[in-house]
Short mmCIF file of C-alpha atoms and ligand atoms in Angstrom, two decimals:
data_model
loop_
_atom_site.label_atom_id
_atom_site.label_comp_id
_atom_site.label_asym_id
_atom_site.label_seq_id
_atom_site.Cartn_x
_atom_site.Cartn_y
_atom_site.Cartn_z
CA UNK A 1446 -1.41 -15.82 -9.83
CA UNK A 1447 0.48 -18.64 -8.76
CA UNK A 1448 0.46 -20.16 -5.13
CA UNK A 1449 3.69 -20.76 -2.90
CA UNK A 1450 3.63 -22.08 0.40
CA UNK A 1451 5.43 -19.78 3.37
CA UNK A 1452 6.31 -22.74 5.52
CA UNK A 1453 9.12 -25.09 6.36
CA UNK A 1454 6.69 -27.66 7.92
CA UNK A 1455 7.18 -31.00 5.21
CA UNK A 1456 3.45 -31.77 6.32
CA UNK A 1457 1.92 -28.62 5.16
CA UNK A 1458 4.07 -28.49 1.88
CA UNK A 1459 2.62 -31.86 1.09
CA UNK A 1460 -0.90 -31.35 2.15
CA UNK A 1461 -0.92 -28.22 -0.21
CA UNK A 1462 1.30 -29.99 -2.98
CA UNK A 1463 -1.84 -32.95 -2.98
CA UNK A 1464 -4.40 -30.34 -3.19
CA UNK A 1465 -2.81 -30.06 -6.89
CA UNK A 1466 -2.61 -26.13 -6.09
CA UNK A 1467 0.77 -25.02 -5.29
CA UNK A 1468 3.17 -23.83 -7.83
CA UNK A 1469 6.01 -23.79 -5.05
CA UNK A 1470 7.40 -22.81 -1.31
CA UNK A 1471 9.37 -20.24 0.32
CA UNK A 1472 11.16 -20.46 3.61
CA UNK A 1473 13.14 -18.36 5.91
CA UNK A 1474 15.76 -18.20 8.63
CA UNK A 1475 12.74 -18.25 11.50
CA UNK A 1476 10.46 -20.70 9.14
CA UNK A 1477 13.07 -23.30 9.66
CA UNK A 1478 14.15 -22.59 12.86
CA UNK A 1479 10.33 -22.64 13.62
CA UNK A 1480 10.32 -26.83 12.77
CA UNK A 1481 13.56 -27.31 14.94
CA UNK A 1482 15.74 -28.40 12.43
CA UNK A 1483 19.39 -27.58 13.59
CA UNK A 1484 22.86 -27.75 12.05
CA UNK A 1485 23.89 -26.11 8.17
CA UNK A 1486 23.37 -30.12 7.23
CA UNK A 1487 20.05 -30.97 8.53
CA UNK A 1488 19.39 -27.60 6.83
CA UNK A 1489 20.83 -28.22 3.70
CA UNK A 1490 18.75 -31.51 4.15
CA UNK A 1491 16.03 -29.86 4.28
CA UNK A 1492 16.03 -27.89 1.47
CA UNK A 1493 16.54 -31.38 -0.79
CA UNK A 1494 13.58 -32.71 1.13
CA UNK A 1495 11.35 -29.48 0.18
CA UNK A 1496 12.40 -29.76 -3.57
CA UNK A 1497 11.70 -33.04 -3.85
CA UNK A 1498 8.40 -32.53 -2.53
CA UNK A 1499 7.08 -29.90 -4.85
CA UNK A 1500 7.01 -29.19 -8.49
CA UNK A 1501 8.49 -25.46 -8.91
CA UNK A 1502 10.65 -22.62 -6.99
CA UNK A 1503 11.90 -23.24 -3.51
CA UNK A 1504 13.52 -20.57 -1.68
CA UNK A 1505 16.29 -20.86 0.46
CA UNK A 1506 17.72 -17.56 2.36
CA UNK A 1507 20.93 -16.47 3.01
CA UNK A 1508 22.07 -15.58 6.31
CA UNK A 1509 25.21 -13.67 5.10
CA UNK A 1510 25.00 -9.96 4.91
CA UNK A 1511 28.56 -8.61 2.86
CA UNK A 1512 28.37 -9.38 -0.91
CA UNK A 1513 31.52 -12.11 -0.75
CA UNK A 1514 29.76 -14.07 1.76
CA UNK A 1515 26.30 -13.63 0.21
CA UNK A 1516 27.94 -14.95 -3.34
CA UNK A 1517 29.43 -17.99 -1.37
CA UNK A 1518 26.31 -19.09 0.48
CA UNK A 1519 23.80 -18.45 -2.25
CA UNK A 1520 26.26 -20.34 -4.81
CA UNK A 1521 26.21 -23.45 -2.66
CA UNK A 1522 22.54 -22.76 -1.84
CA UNK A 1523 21.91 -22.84 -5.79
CA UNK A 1524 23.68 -26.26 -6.17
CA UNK A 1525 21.63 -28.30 -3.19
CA UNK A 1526 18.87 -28.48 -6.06
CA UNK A 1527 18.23 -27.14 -9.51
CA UNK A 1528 14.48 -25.50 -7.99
CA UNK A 1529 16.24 -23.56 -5.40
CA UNK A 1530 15.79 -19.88 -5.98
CA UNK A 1531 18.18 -17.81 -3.42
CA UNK A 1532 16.46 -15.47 -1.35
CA UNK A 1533 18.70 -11.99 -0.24
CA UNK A 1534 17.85 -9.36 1.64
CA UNK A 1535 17.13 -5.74 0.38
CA UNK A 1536 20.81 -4.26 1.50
CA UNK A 1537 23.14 -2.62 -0.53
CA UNK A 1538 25.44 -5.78 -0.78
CA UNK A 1539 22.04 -7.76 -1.16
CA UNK A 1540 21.48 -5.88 -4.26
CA UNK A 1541 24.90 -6.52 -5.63
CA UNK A 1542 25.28 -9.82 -4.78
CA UNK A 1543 21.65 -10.03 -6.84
CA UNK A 1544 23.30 -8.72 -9.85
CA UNK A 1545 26.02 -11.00 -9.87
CA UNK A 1546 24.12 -14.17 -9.62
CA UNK A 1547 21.68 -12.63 -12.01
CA UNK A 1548 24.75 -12.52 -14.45
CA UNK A 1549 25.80 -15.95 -13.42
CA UNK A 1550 22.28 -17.50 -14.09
CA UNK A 1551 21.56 -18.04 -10.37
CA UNK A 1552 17.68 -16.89 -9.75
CA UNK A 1553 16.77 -15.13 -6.62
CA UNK A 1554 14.17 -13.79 -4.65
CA UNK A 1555 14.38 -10.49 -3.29
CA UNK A 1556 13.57 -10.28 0.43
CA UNK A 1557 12.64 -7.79 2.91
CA UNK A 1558 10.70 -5.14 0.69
CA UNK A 1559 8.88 -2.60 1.86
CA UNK A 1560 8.79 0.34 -0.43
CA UNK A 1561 8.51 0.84 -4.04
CA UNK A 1562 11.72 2.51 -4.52
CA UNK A 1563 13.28 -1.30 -2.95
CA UNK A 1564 11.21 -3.24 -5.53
CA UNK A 1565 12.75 -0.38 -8.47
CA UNK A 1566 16.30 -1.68 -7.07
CA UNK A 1567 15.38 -5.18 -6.89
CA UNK A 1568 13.95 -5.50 -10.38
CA UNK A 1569 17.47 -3.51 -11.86
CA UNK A 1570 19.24 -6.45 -10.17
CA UNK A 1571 17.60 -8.91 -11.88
CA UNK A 1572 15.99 -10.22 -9.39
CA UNK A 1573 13.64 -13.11 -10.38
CA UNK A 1574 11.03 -12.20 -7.88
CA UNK A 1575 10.43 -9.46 -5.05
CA UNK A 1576 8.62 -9.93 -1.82
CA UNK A 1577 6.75 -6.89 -0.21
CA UNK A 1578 5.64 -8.06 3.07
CA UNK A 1579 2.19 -7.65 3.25
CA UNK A 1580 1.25 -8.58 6.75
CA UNK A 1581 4.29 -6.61 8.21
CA UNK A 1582 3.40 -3.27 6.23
CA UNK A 1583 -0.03 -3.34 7.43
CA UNK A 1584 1.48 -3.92 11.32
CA UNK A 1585 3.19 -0.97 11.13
CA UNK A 1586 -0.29 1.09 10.13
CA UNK A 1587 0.52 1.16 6.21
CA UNK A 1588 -1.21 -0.69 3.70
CA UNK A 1589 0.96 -3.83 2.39
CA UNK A 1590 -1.48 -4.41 -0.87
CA UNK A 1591 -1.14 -0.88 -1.61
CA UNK A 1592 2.05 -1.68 -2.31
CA UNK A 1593 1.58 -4.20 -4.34
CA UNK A 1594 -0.61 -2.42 -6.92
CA UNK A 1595 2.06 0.50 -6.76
CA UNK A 1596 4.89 -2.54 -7.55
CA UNK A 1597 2.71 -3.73 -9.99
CA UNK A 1598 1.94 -0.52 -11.90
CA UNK A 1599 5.72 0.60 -11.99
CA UNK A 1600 6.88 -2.80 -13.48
CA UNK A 1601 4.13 -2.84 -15.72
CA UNK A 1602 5.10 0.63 -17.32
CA UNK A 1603 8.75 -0.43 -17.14
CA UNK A 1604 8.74 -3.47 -18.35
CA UNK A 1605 10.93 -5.01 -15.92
CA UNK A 1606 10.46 -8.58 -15.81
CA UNK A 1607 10.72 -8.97 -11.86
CA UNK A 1608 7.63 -11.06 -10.46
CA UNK A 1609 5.93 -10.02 -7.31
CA UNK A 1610 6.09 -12.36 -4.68
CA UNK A 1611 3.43 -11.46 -2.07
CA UNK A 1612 4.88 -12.23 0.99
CA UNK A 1613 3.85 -12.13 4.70
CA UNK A 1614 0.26 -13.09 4.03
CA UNK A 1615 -1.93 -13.20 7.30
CA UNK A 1616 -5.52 -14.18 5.73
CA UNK A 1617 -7.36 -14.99 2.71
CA UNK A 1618 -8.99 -11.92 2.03
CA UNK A 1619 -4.90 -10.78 1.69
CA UNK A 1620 -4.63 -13.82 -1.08
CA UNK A 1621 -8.08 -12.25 -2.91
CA UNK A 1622 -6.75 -8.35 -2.45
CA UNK A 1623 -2.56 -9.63 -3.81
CA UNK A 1624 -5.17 -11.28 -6.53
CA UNK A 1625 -6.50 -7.88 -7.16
CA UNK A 1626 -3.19 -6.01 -7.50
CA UNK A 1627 -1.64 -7.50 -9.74
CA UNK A 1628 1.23 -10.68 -7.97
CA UNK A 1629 2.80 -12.57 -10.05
CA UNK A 1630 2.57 -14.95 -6.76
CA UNK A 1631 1.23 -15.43 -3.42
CA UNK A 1632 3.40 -17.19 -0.60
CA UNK A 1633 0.76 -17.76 2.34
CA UNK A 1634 0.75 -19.76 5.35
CA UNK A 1635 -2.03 -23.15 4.86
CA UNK A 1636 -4.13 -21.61 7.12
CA UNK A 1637 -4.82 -18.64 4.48
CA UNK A 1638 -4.93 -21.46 1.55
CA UNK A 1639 -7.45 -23.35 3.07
CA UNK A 1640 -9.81 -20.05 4.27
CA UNK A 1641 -10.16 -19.95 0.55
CA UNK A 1642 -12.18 -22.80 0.60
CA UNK A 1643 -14.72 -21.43 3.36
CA UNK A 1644 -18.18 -20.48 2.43
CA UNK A 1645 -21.22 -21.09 4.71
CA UNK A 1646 -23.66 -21.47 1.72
CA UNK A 1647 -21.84 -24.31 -0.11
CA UNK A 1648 -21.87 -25.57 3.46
CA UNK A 1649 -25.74 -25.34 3.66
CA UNK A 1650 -25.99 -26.47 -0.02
CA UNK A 1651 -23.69 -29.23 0.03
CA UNK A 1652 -25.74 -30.67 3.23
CA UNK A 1653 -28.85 -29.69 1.39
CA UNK A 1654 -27.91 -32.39 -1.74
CA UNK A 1655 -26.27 -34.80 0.03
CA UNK A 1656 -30.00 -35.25 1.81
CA UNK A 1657 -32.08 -35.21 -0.82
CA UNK A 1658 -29.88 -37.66 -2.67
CA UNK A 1659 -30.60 -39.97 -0.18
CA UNK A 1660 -34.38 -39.53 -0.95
CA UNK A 1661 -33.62 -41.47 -4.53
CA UNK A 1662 -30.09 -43.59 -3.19
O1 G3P B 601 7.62 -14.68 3.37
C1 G3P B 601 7.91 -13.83 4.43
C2 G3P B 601 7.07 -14.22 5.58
O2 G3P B 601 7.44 -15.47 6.05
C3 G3P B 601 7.01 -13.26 6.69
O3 G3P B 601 5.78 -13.48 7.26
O4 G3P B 601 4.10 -13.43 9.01
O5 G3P B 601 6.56 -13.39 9.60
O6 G3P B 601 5.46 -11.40 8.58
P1 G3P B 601 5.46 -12.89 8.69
#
């Protein structure tokens, strides 16, 4: 399973990107707006600064929701960088703006998915990767991974080449259980990245060594 980051925060990408561990980022309209950054320019900026941060998929989101608009902001979105993947929403123009920039070589990432019967119409389009949103599906008293292994299982007998993109992620344990299901990838905040490294036994043992190699330092 490969790891994306779910931030627009240039510190976190790179603290993540030195780790050696992350295989790429996603963003979003709130992400960004979440770091301040104002104006389509220092947006557009941004983007550039993301890609040139890590090595692999960066995904930018459209804020257009009728398919010629979609088509003109996803096309522009596509040229700021060769690793920018553009991220539409699951709507009906969404999914036909998908299939036109699957036929025109643009990659996207499929945003907004909640149901199996989305990801179905997601993976017809082409789309390079679908995001169930974990955290949010579990909010509403569902069960987000649930999802994912239902995803996962359909594509599988399908053979539609659509990876899951396991969005919304609220802890590690959600990284281990997307892990489980069968993503293709996991976009989660640092916070859940570095819970992964948490145990309070290599705690204890790493104290333990570290003292008795001073007994022959
Ligand atoms: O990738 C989608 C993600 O950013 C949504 O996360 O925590 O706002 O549900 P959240």
């Amino acid at each position: 399973m490969k790891f994306f980051i779910d931030t627009a925060n240039l510190g976190q990408i790179k603290e993540a990107h030195e780790m050696g561990i992350l295989d790429g980022v996603t963003t979003n309209p709130s992400l960004m707006a979440k770091e301040g950054i104002k104006g389509k320019k220092a947006v557009e900026q941004h983007y550039i600064d993301i890609c040139n941060i890590v090595d692999g998929d960066v995904s930018a989101e459209v804020i257009s929701t009728d398919f010629d608009s979609i088509i003109k902001e996803g096309k522009h979105l596509s040229k700021l960088h060769e690793k920018i993947v553009v991220k539409v929403p699951m709507i009906k123009d969404g999914v036909k703006a998908m299939k036109w920039f699957t036929d025109h070589g643009i990659a996207t990432n499929c945003t907004l998915v909640f149901s199996a019967g989305q990801a179905i119409l997601a993976a017809k389009a082409g789309a390079k990767y679908v995001s169930p949103f974990i955290g949010r599906i579990d909010d509403s008293g569902w069960n987000g991974v649930e999802l994912v292994q239902q995803i996962s299982q359909i594509y599988s007998i399908q053979g539609y080449k659509t990876q899951i993109l396991a969005a919304s992620i609220r802890s590690s344990l959600h990284i281990i259980q997307c892990a489980e299901a069968g993503a293709d990838v996991c976009t989660c905040p640092l916070d859940s990245i570095m819970g992964l490294l948490k145990h309070p036994l290599t705690d204890i043992g790493l104290a333990k060594f570290l003292e008795d190699a001073k007994k022959f330092a």
